[in-house]
Tab-separated table of C-alpha atoms and ligand atoms in Angstrom:
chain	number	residue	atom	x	y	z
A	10	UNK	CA	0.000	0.000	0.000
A	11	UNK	CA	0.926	3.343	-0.689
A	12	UNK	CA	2.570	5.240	2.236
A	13	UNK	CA	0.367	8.297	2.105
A	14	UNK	CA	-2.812	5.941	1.470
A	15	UNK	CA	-2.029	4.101	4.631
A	16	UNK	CA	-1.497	7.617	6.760
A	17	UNK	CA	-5.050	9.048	4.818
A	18	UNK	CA	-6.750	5.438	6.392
A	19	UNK	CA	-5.267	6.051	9.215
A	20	UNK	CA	-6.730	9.748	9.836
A	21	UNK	CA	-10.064	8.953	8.305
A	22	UNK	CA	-9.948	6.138	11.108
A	23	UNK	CA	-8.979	8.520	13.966
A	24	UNK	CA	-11.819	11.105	12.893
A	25	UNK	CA	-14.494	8.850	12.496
A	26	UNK	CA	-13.408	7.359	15.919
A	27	UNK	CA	-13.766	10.670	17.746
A	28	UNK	CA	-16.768	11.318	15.877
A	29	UNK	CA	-18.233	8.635	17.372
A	30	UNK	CA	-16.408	8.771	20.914
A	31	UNK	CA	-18.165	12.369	21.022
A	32	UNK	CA	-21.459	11.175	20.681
A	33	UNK	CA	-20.923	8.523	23.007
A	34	UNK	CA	-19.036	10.464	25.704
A	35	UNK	CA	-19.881	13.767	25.643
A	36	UNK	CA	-23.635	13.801	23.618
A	37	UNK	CA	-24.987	10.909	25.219
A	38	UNK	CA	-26.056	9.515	21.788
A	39	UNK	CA	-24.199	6.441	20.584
A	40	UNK	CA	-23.743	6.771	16.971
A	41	UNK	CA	-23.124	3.457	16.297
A	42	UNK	CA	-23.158	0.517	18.227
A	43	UNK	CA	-20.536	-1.232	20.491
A	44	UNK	CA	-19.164	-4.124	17.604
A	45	UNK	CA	-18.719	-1.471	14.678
A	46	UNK	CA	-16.884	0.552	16.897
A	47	UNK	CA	-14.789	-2.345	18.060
A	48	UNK	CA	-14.493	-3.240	14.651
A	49	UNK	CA	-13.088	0.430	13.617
A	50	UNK	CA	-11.028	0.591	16.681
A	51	UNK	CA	-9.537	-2.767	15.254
A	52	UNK	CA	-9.326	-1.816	11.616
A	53	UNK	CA	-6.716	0.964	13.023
A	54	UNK	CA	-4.998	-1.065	15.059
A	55	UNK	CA	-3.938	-3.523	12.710
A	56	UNK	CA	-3.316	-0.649	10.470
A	57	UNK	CA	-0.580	0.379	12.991
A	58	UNK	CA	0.306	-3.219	13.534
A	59	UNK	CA	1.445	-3.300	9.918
A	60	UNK	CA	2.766	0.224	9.657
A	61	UNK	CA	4.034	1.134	13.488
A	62	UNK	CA	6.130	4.171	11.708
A	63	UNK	CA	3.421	6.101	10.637
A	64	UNK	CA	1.312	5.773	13.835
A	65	UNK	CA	-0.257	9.325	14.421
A	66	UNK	CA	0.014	11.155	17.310
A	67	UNK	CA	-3.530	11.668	18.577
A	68	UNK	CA	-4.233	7.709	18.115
A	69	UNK	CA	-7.273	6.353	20.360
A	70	UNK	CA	-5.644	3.265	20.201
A	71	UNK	CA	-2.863	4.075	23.094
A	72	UNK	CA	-5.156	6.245	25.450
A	73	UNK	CA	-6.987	4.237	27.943
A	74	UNK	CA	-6.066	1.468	29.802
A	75	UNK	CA	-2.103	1.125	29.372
A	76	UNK	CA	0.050	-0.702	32.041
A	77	UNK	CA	-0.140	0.490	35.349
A	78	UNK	CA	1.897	2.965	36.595
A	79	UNK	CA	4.688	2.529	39.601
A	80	UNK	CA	4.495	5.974	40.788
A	81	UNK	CA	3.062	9.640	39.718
A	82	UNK	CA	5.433	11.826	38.192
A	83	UNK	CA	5.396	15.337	39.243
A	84	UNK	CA	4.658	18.424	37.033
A	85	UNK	CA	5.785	21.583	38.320
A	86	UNK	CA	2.391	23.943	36.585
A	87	UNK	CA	2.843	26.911	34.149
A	88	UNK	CA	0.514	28.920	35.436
A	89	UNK	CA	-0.111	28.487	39.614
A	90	UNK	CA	-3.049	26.928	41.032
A	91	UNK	CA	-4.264	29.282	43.233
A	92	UNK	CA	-7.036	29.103	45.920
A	93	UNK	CA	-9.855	31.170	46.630
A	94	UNK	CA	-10.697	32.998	49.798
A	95	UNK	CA	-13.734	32.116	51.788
A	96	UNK	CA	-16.908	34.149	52.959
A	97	UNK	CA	-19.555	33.026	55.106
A	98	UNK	CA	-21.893	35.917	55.910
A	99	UNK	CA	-23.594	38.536	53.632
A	100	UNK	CA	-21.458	41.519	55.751
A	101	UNK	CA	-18.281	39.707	53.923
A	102	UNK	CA	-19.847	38.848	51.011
A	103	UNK	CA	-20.635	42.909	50.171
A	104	UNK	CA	-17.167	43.573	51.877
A	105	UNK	CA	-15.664	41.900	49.204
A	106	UNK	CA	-17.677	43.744	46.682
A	107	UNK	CA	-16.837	46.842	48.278
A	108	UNK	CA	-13.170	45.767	47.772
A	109	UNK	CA	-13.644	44.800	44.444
A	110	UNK	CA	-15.941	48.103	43.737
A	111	UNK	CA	-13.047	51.065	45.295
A	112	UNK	CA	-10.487	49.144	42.854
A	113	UNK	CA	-12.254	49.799	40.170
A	114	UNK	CA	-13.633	53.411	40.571
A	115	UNK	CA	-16.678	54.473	38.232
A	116	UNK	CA	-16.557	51.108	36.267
A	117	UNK	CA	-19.494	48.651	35.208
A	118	UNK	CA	-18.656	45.976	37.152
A	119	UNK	CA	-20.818	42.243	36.334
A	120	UNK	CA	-19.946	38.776	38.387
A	121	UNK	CA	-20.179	35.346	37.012
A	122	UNK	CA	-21.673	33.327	39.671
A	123	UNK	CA	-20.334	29.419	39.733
A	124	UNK	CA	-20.984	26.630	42.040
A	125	UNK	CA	-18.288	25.658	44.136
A	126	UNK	CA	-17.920	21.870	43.176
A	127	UNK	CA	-16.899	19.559	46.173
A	128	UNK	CA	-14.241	17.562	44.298
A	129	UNK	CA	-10.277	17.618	43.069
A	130	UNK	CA	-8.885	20.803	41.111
A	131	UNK	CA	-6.992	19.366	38.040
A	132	UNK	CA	-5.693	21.071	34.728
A	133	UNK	CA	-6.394	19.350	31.457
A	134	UNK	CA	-3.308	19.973	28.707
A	135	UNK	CA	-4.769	19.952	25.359
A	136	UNK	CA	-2.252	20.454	22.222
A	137	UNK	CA	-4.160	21.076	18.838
A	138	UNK	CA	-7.073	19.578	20.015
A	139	UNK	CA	-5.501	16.311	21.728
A	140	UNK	CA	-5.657	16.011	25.605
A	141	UNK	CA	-2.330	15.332	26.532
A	142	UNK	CA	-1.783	15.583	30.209
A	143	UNK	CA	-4.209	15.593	33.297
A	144	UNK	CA	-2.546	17.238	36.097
A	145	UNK	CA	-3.711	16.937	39.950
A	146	UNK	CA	-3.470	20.752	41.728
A	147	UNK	CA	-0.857	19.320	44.357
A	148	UNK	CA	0.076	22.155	46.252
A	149	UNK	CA	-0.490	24.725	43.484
A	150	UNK	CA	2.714	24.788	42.295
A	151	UNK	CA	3.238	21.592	41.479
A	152	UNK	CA	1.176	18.659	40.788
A	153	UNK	CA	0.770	14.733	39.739
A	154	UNK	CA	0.744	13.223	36.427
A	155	UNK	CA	-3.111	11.705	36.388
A	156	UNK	CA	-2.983	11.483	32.568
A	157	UNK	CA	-4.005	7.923	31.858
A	158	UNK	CA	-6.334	8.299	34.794
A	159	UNK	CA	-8.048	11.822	33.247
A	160	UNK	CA	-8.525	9.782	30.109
A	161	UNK	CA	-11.038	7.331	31.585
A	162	UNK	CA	-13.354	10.075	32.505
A	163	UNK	CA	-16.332	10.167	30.082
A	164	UNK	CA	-17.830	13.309	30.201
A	165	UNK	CA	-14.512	14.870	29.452
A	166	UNK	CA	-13.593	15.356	25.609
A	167	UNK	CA	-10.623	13.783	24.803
A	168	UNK	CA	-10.156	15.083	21.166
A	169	UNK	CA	-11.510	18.781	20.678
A	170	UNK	CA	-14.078	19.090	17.978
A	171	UNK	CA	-15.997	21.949	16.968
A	172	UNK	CA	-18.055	23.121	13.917
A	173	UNK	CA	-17.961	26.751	14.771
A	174	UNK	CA	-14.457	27.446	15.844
A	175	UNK	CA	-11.080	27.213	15.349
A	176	UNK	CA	-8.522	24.439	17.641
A	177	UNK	CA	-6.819	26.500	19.821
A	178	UNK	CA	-2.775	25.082	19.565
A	179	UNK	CA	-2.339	24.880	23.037
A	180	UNK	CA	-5.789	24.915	25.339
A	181	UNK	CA	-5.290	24.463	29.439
A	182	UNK	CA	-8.357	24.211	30.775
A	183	UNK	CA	-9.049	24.005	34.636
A	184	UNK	CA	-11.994	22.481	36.452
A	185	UNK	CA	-13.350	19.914	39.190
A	186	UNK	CA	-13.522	15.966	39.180
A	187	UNK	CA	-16.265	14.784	41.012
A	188	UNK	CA	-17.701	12.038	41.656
A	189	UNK	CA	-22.100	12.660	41.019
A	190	UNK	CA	-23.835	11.501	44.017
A	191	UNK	CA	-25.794	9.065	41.851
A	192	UNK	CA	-22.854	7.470	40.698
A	193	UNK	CA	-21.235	7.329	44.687
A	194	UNK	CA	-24.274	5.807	45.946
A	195	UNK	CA	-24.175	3.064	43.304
A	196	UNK	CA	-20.325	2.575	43.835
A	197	UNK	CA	-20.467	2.572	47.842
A	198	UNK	CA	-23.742	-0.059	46.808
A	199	UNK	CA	-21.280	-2.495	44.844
A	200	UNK	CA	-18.671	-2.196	47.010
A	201	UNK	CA	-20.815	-3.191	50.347
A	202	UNK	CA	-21.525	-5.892	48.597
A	203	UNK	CA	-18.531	-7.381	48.109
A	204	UNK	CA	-17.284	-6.703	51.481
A	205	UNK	CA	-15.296	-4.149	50.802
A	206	UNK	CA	-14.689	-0.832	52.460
A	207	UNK	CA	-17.229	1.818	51.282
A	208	UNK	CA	-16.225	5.637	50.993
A	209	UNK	CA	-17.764	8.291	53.347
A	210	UNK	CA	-18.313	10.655	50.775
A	211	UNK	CA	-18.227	11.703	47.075
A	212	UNK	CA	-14.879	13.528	47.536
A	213	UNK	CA	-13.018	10.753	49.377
A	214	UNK	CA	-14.263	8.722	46.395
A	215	UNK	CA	-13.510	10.715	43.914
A	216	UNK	CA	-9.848	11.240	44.994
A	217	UNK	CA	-9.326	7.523	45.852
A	218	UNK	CA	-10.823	7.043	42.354
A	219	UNK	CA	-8.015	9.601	40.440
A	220	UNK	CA	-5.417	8.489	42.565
A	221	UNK	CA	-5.306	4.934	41.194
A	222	UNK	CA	-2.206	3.775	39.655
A	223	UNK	CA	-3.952	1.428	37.682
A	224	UNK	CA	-6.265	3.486	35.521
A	225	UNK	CA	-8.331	-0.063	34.943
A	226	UNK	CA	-9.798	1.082	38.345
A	227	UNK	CA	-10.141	4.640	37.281
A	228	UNK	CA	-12.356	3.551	34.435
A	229	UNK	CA	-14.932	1.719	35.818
A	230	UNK	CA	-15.698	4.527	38.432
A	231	UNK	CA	-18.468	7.228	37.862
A	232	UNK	CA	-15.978	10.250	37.356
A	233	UNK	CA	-17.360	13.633	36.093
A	234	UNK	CA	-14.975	16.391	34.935
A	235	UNK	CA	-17.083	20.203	35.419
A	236	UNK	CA	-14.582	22.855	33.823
A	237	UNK	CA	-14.385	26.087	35.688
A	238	UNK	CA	-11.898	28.357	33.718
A	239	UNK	CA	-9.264	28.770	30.934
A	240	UNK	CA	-5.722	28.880	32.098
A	241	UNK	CA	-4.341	29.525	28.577
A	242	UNK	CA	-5.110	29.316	25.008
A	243	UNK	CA	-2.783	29.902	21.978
A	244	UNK	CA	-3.426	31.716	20.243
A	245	UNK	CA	-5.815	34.012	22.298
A	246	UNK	CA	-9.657	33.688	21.752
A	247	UNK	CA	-10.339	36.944	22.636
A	248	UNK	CA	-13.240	36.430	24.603
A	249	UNK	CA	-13.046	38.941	27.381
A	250	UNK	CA	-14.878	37.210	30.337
A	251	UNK	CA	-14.922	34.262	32.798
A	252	UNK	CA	-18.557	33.703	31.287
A	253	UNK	CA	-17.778	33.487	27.335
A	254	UNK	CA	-14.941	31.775	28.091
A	255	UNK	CA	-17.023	28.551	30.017
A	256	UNK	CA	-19.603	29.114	27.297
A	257	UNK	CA	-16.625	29.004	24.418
A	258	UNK	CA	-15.447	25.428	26.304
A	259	UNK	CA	-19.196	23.904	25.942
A	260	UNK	CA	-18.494	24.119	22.234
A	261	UNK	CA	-15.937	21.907	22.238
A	262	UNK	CA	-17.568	19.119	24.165
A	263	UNK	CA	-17.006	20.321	27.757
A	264	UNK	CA	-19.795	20.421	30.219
A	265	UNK	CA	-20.131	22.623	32.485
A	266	UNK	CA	-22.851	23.499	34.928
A	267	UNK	CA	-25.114	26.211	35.481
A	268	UNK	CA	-23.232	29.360	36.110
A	269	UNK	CA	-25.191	33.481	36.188
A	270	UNK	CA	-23.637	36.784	35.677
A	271	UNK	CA	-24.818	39.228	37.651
A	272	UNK	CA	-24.984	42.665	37.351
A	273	UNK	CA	-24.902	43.300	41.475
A	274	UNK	CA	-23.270	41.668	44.322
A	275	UNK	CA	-26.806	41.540	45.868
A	276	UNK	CA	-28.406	39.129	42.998
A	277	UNK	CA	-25.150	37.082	43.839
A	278	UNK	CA	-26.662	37.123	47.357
A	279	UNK	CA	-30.009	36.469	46.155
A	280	UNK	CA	-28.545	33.627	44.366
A	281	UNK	CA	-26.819	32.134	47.208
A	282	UNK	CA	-29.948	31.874	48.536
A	283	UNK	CA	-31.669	29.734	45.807
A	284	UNK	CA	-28.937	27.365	45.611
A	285	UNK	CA	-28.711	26.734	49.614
A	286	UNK	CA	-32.867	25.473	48.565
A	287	UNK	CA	-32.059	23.947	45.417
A	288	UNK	CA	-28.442	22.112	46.805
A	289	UNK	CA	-30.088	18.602	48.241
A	290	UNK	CA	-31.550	18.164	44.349
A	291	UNK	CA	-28.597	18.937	42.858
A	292	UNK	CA	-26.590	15.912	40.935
A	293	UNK	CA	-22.918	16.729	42.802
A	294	UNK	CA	-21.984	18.171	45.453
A	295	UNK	CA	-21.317	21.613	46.337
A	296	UNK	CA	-19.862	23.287	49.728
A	297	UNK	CA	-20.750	27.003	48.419
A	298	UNK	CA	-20.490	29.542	45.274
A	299	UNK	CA	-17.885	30.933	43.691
A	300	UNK	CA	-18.209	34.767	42.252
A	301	UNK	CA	-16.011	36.182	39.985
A	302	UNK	CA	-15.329	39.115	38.239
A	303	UNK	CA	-16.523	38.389	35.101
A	304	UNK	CA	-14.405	40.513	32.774
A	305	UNK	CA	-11.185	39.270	32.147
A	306	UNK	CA	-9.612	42.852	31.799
A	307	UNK	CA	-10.555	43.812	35.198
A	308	UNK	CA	-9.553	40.777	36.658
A	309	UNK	CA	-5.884	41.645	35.477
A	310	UNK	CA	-6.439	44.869	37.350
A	311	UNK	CA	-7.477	43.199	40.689
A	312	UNK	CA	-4.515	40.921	40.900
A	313	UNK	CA	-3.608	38.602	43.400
A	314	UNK	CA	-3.188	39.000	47.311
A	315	UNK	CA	-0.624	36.462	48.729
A	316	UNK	CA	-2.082	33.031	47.157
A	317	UNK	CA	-5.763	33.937	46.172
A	318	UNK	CA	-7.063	36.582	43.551
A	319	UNK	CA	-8.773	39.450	44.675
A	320	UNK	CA	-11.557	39.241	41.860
A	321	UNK	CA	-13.174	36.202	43.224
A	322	UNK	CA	-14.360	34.947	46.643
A	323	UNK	CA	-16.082	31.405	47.554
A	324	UNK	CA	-19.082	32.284	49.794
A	325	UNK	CA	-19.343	28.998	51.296
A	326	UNK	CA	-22.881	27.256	52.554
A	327	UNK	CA	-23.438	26.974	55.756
A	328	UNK	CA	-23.650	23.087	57.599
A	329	UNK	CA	-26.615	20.923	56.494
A	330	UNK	CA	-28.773	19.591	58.373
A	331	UNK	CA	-31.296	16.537	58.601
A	332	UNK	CA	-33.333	15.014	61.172
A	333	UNK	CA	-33.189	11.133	62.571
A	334	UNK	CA	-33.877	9.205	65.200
A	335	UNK	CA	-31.558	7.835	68.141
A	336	UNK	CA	-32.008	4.103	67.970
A	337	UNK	CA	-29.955	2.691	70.804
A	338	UNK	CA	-27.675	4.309	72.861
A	339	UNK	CA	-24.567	1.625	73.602
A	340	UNK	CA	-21.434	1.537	75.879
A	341	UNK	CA	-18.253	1.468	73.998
A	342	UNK	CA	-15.226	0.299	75.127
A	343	UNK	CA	-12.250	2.546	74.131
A	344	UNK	CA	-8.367	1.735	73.473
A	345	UNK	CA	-7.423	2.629	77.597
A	346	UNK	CA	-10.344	1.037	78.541
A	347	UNK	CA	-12.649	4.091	79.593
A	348	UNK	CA	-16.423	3.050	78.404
A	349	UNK	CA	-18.183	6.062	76.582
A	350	UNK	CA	-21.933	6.031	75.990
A	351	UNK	CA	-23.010	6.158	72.168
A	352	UNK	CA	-25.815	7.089	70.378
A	353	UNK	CA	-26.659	4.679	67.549
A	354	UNK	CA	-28.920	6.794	64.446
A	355	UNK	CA	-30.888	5.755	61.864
A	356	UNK	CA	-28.073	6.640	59.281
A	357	UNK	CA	-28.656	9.967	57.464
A	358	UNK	CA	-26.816	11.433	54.404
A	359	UNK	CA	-26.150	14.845	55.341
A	360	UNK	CA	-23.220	17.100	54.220
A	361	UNK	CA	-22.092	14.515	51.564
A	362	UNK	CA	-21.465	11.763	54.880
A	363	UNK	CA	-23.602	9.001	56.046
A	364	UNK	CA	-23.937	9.486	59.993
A	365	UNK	CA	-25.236	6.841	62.128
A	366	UNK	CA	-23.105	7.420	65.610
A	367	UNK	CA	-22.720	10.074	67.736
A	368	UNK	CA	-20.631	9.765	71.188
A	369	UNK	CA	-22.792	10.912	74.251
A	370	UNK	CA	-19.155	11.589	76.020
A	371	UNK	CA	-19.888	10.290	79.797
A	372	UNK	CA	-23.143	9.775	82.141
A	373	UNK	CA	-23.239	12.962	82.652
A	374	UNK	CA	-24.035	14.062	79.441
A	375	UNK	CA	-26.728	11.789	79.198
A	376	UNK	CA	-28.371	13.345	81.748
A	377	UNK	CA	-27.695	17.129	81.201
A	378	UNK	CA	-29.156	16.379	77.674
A	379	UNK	CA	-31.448	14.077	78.372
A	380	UNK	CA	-31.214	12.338	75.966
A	381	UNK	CA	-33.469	9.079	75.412
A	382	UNK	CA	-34.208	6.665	72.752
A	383	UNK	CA	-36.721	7.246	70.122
A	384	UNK	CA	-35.490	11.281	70.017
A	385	UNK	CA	-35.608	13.065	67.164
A	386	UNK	CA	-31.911	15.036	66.616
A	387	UNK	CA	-30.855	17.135	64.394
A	388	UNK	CA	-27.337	16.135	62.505
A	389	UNK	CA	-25.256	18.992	60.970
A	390	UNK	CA	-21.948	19.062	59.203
A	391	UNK	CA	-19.658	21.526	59.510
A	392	UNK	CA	-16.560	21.967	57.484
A	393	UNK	CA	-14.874	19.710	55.572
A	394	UNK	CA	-13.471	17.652	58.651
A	395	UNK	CA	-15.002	14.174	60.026
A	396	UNK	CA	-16.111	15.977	62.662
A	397	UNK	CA	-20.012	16.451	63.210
A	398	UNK	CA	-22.409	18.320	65.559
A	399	UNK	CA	-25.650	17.578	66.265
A	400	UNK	CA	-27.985	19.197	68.460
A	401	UNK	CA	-31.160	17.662	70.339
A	402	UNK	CA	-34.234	19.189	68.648
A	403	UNK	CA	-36.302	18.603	72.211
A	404	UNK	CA	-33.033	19.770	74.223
A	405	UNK	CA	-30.984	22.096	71.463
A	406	UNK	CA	-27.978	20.947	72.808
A	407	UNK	CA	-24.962	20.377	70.780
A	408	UNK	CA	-23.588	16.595	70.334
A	409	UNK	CA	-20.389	15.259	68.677
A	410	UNK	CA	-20.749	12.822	65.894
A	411	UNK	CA	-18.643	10.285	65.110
A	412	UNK	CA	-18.573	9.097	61.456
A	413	UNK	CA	-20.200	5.996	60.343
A	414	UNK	CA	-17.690	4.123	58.074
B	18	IVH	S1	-11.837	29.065	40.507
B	18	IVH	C1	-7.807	31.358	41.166
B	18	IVH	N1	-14.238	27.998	40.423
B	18	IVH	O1	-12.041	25.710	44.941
B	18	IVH	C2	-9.069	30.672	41.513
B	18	IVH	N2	-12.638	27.032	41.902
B	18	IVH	O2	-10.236	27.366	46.814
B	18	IVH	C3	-9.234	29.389	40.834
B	18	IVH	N3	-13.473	25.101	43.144
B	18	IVH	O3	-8.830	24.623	44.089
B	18	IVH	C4	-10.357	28.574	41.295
B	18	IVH	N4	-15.497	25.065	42.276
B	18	IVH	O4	-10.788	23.089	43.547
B	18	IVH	C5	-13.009	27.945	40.985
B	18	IVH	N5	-16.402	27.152	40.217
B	18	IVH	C6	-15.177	27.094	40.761
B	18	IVH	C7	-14.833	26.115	41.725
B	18	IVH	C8	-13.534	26.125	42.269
B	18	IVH	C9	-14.667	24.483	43.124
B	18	IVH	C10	-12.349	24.713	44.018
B	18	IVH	C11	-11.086	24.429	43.270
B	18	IVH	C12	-10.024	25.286	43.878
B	18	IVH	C13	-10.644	25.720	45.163
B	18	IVH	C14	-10.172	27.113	45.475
């Protein structure tokens, strides 16, 4: 066969492969069904079996599934990973603003209003239009080489395609893995079953899922990729917000999910409020919302402050709560020997955790609270920590939880 023949096979091969990988992955809409696109995948294969010199670059024949890897290896990141500061009040929130607002004197100023995802920061390396290294945030300076893991994950386009613009040459996108709650409760459901330890919550899982050096495990767990900026793009794309720029990404087979500009910090606080109602029916989880500055130009203005930028600002949610029962309360015998009274719940999902203990400390407790079997309690989260509060609806006293692993 003629060389450039074989190379022209060999690209109409790729294409058609991402074609359909695009429909399948990121539309939803398998194109064709599972033996033709084994039998494609195979046709290229032996292509390159036959012709190994003129195997292309962005092949789908070496992405997923390769041997498994001895350790990471570290990537020190162009461009930082910073972190965000936190608010928690509405006093903060317009404090912020009013930061934001005396920087940027007699100036139209809009936010883009995001939902902080409760997952793992990563940056996503794509070089004209092939992803080519996944890269865990580490400590912001430098991360881990997730690669063969980032490939497994199937909303996340692996080959950019797009009908109405142009392949940037170099594209670093940043966003959140998660793991949908869905996909956790199914996971923690198979894993139960066969005896094995379950995760307490959809981060945990997601991490322990991207942190596999065996990306065989990676790929059979329900990873989600949500992008949440552009880090670079050669050459520019001249879009001149945070906004355009995550509507820009949807074109080339990136999801990502709701997200409101604003044209005043107080319909970002009116927001805030909507989502703290709408966040138990929401697919992921989220600990809060991000706002942002949403033009580009006047981001550069704001700058940085020590680690975080001062055109954004996570307002974070306040602990959830649910109600449940005590079902028992039990002695438990402790490493020195010293017996603590439990409470034993009917288990609860609150704050992305399943709780179904909470220590009663000592007697005395017991009785300052009293606390009895058959009350109703209300369990909170707070933070991001394993530790949980809960406070006796009848008394409105404050327990520690322990968590139910
Ligand atoms: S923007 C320079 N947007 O929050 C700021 N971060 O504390 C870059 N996160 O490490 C971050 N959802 O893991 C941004 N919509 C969102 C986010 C988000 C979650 C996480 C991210 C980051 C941390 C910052």
């Amino acid at each position: 066969m003629e060389h450039n023949s074989v190379i022209e096979q060999m690209r109409q091969l790729i294409q058609l492969i991402a074609k359909h990988n695009h429909a399948y992955y990121v539309m939803d809409q398998p194109s064709i069904s599972d033996s033709e696109y084994d039998h494609l995948f195979h046709q290229l294969k032996a292509l390159e079996q036959q012709h190994p010199e003129f195997i292309q670059a962005d092949t789908p024949t070496n992405k997923v599934g390769g041997q498994a890897l001895s350790k990471f290896e570290s990537v020190t990141h162009t461009v930082p990973m910073l972190s965000l500061n936190n608010v928690f009040e509405e006093d903060e929130l317009l404090a912020f603003a009013n930061r934001v607002e005396e920087r940027l004197p007699n100036q139209k100023i809009q936010y883009d209003v995001e939902l902080k995802f409760d997952g793992l920061a990563i940056s996503l390396w794509y070089e004209n239009g092939v992803l080519i290294r996944g890269v865990t945030r580490g400590d912001g300076e430098t991360g881990e080489d997730i690669t063969q893991n980032v490939k497994t994950i199937r909303n996340l386009p692996k080959i950019l395609s797009s009908n109405d613009y142009p392949i940037p040459r170099l594209l670093e996108v940043r966003g959140e893995v998660l793991m949908p709650k869905a996909g956790f409760n199914n996971l923690n459901r198979h894993l139960k079953k066969r005896g094995e330890k379950e995760f307490a919550n959809p981060r945990n899982a997601a991490a322990g899922s991207l942190r596999q050096l065996d990306s065989q495990i990676t790929k059979n767990r329900p990873l989600a990729f949500y992008a949440y900026g552009v880090a670079q793009c050669i050459p520019d794309n001249n879009i001149g917000t945070i906004s355009g720029n995550l509507d820009w990404l949807k074109h080339f087979g990136f999801e990502n999910y709701d997200h409101w500009v604003v044209d005043n910090i107080q319909h970002a606080q009116k927001k805030y409020e909507q989502l703290i109602a709408e966040r138990p029916n929401l697919s992921v989880e989220i600990d809060g919302m991000v706002i942002k500055v949403n033009s580009l130009e006047q981001q550069k203005q704001l700058g940085f402050i020590s680690r975080a930028p001062r055109w954004a600002v996570a307002y974070k949610f306040p602990a959830e709560s649910k109600t449940t029962e005590i079902r028992q309360i039990d002695w438990q015998v402790g490493r020195t020997g010293i017996l603590t009274p439990v409470a034993r719940l009917v288990p609860i999902f609150v704050g992305g955790t399943t709780i179904s203990n909470a220590t009663l400390h000592n007697i005395g407790e017991i009785h300052r609270l009293d606390v009895r079997i058959g009350d109703k309690v209300e369990v909170y989260r707070t933070g991001d920590v394993g530790v949980t509060m809960n406070s006796s609806i009848s008394s409105r006293t404050q327990l520690d939880f322990q968590m139910a692993v």
